[in-house]
Amino acid sequence: MFLKQRFFTAEKTSAPISIAFLDTGISPVADFTHPQNRIIAFLDLVNGRTDPYDDNGHGTHVAERKIIVFASSSAFPVPCKNLLLIRSVHGSRAP
């Protein structure tokens, strides 16, 4: 069975999930840090920094959109509890 088919035919649950992104970074904005910090991991493969940042804004935007999509999806409505981000793209070269 294909992964997509297994994913969408699995029993629905409301258990929170974690989402991982490879992008330009993530800014620790209030949506991600309040009332609790949901950014549980950050790895910067570009500059080696340890604190979350996004010098382009693309990764932060994508993370915000995915949280909204997962929360409002009728096919798979689940809350996103945690975010993991790997900064793998330099901000000036992002799509």
PDB file of C-alpha atoms in Angstrom:
ATOM      1  CA  MET A   1       0.000   0.000   0.000  1.00  0.00           C
ATOM      2  CA  PHE A   2       1.347   3.459  -0.857  1.00  0.00           C
ATOM      3  CA  LEU A   3       2.377   5.687   2.049  1.00  0.00           C
ATOM      4  CA  LYS A   4      -0.143   8.399   1.086  1.00  0.00           C
ATOM      5  CA  GLN A   5      -2.958   5.849   0.958  1.00  0.00           C
ATOM      6  CA  ARG A   6      -1.963   4.414   4.345  1.00  0.00           C
ATOM      7  CA  PHE A   7      -1.685   7.914   5.822  1.00  0.00           C
ATOM      8  CA  PHE A   8      -5.141   9.059   4.769  1.00  0.00           C
ATOM      9  CA  THR A   9      -6.959   5.782   5.438  1.00  0.00           C
ATOM     10  CA  ALA A  10      -5.532   5.347   8.921  1.00  0.00           C
ATOM     11  CA  GLU A  11      -7.832   5.743  11.877  1.00  0.00           C
ATOM     12  CA  LYS A  12      -8.315   9.429  12.656  1.00  0.00           C
ATOM     13  CA  THR A  13      -6.974  10.685  15.942  1.00  0.00           C
ATOM     14  CA  SER A  14      -6.849  13.983  17.736  1.00  0.00           C
ATOM     15  CA  ALA A  15      -3.462  13.249  19.278  1.00  0.00           C
ATOM     16  CA  PRO A  16      -1.033  16.139  18.745  1.00  0.00           C
ATOM     17  CA  ILE A  17       1.739  15.671  16.211  1.00  0.00           C
ATOM     18  CA  SER A  18       5.183  17.144  15.591  1.00  0.00           C
ATOM     19  CA  ILE A  19       6.135  18.572  12.201  1.00  0.00           C
ATOM     20  CA  ALA A  20       9.679  18.851  10.820  1.00  0.00           C
ATOM     21  CA  PHE A  21      10.740  21.365   8.150  1.00  0.00           C
ATOM     22  CA  LEU A  22      13.840  21.843   6.020  1.00  0.00           C
ATOM     23  CA  ASP A  23      13.771  25.477   4.936  1.00  0.00           C
ATOM     24  CA  THR A  24      15.308  28.937   5.520  1.00  0.00           C
ATOM     25  CA  GLY A  25      14.802  28.830   9.267  1.00  0.00           C
ATOM     26  CA  ILE A  26      12.087  29.740  11.738  1.00  0.00           C
ATOM     27  CA  SER A  27      11.580  32.926  13.715  1.00  0.00           C
ATOM     28  CA  PRO A  28      10.505  32.461  17.328  1.00  0.00           C
ATOM     29  CA  VAL A  29       7.311  34.482  16.880  1.00  0.00           C
ATOM     30  CA  ALA A  30       4.472  34.421  19.428  1.00  0.00           C
ATOM     31  CA  ASP A  31       2.476  31.859  17.407  1.00  0.00           C
ATOM     32  CA  PHE A  32       5.271  29.362  18.019  1.00  0.00           C
ATOM     33  CA  THR A  33       6.393  30.351  21.512  1.00  0.00           C
ATOM     34  CA  HIS A  34       3.270  31.301  23.511  1.00  0.00           C
ATOM     35  CA  PRO A  35       1.767  30.026  25.717  1.00  0.00           C
ATOM     36  CA  GLN A  36       4.577  27.470  25.439  1.00  0.00           C
ATOM     37  CA  ASN A  37       7.534  27.145  23.107  1.00  0.00           C
ATOM     38  CA  ARG A  38       6.653  24.643  20.355  1.00  0.00           C
ATOM     39  CA  ILE A  39      10.045  24.917  18.635  1.00  0.00           C
ATOM     40  CA  ILE A  40      11.648  21.868  20.209  1.00  0.00           C
ATOM     41  CA  ALA A  41      14.615  21.499  17.841  1.00  0.00           C
ATOM     42  CA  PHE A  42      16.600  23.768  15.528  1.00  0.00           C
ATOM     43  CA  LEU A  43      19.652  22.821  13.476  1.00  0.00           C
ATOM     44  CA  ASP A  44      21.413  25.372  11.266  1.00  0.00           C
ATOM     45  CA  LEU A  45      23.345  23.656   8.461  1.00  0.00           C
ATOM     46  CA  VAL A  46      24.116  26.999   6.777  1.00  0.00           C
ATOM     47  CA  ASN A  47      25.738  29.154   9.472  1.00  0.00           C
ATOM     48  CA  GLY A  48      25.912  26.835  12.477  1.00  0.00           C
ATOM     49  CA  ARG A  49      23.913  29.101  14.774  1.00  0.00           C
ATOM     50  CA  THR A  50      22.109  27.509  17.703  1.00  0.00           C
ATOM     51  CA  ASP A  51      19.163  29.864  18.278  1.00  0.00           C
ATOM     52  CA  PRO A  52      16.191  29.726  15.878  1.00  0.00           C
ATOM     53  CA  TYR A  53      16.114  32.474  13.235  1.00  0.00           C
ATOM     54  CA  ASP A  54      14.890  33.032   9.692  1.00  0.00           C
ATOM     55  CA  ASP A  55      16.691  35.735   7.713  1.00  0.00           C
ATOM     56  CA  ASN A  56      14.337  35.301   4.758  1.00  0.00           C
ATOM     57  CA  GLY A  57      10.909  34.661   6.302  1.00  0.00           C
ATOM     58  CA  HIS A  58      10.045  31.764   3.989  1.00  0.00           C
ATOM     59  CA  GLY A  59      10.492  28.998   6.575  1.00  0.00           C
ATOM     60  CA  THR A  60       8.453  30.869   9.173  1.00  0.00           C
ATOM     61  CA  HIS A  61       5.652  31.457   6.660  1.00  0.00           C
ATOM     62  CA  VAL A  62       5.600  27.797   5.598  1.00  0.00           C
ATOM     63  CA  ALA A  63       5.478  26.621   9.222  1.00  0.00           C
ATOM     64  CA  GLU A  64       2.576  28.973  10.001  1.00  0.00           C
ATOM     65  CA  ARG A  65       0.637  27.825   6.921  1.00  0.00           C
ATOM     66  CA  LYS A  66       1.152  24.122   7.698  1.00  0.00           C
ATOM     67  CA  ILE A  67      -0.097  24.563  11.250  1.00  0.00           C
ATOM     68  CA  ILE A  68      -3.242  26.230   9.908  1.00  0.00           C
ATOM     69  CA  VAL A  69      -3.745  23.529   7.253  1.00  0.00           C
ATOM     70  CA  PHE A  70      -3.351  20.673   9.734  1.00  0.00           C
ATOM     71  CA  ALA A  71      -5.690  22.313  12.245  1.00  0.00           C
ATOM     72  CA  SER A  72      -8.425  23.056   9.692  1.00  0.00           C
ATOM     73  CA  SER A  73      -8.172  20.008   7.427  1.00  0.00           C
ATOM     74  CA  SER A  74     -11.309  17.912   7.252  1.00  0.00           C
ATOM     75  CA  ALA A  75      -9.273  14.972   5.942  1.00  0.00           C
ATOM     76  CA  PHE A  76      -6.774  14.945   8.803  1.00  0.00           C
ATOM     77  CA  PRO A  77      -7.635  17.473  11.530  1.00  0.00           C
ATOM     78  CA  VAL A  78      -4.942  17.199  14.192  1.00  0.00           C
ATOM     79  CA  PRO A  79      -3.318  19.786  16.412  1.00  0.00           C
ATOM     80  CA  CYS A  80       0.366  20.475  15.830  1.00  0.00           C
ATOM     81  CA  LYS A  81       2.132  20.390  19.157  1.00  0.00           C
ATOM     82  CA  ASN A  82       5.813  20.709  18.246  1.00  0.00           C
ATOM     83  CA  LEU A  83       7.994  22.107  15.469  1.00  0.00           C
ATOM     84  CA  LEU A  84      11.422  20.851  14.462  1.00  0.00           C
ATOM     85  CA  LEU A  85      13.383  22.868  11.938  1.00  0.00           C
ATOM     86  CA  ILE A  86      16.560  22.301   9.970  1.00  0.00           C
ATOM     87  CA  ARG A  87      17.895  25.448   8.310  1.00  0.00           C
ATOM     88  CA  SER A  88      19.179  23.941   5.078  1.00  0.00           C
ATOM     89  CA  VAL A  89      18.684  26.799   2.595  1.00  0.00           C
ATOM     90  CA  HIS A  90      20.428  30.167   2.599  1.00  0.00           C
ATOM     91  CA  GLY A  91      17.841  32.946   2.793  1.00  0.00           C
ATOM     92  CA  SER A  92      18.959  34.674  -0.402  1.00  0.00           C
ATOM     93  CA  ARG A  93      18.626  31.469  -2.438  1.00  0.00           C
ATOM     94  CA  ALA A  94      15.245  30.344  -1.171  1.00  0.00           C
ATOM     95  CA  PRO A  95      12.405  29.914  -3.696  1.00  0.00           C
TER      96      PRO A  95
END
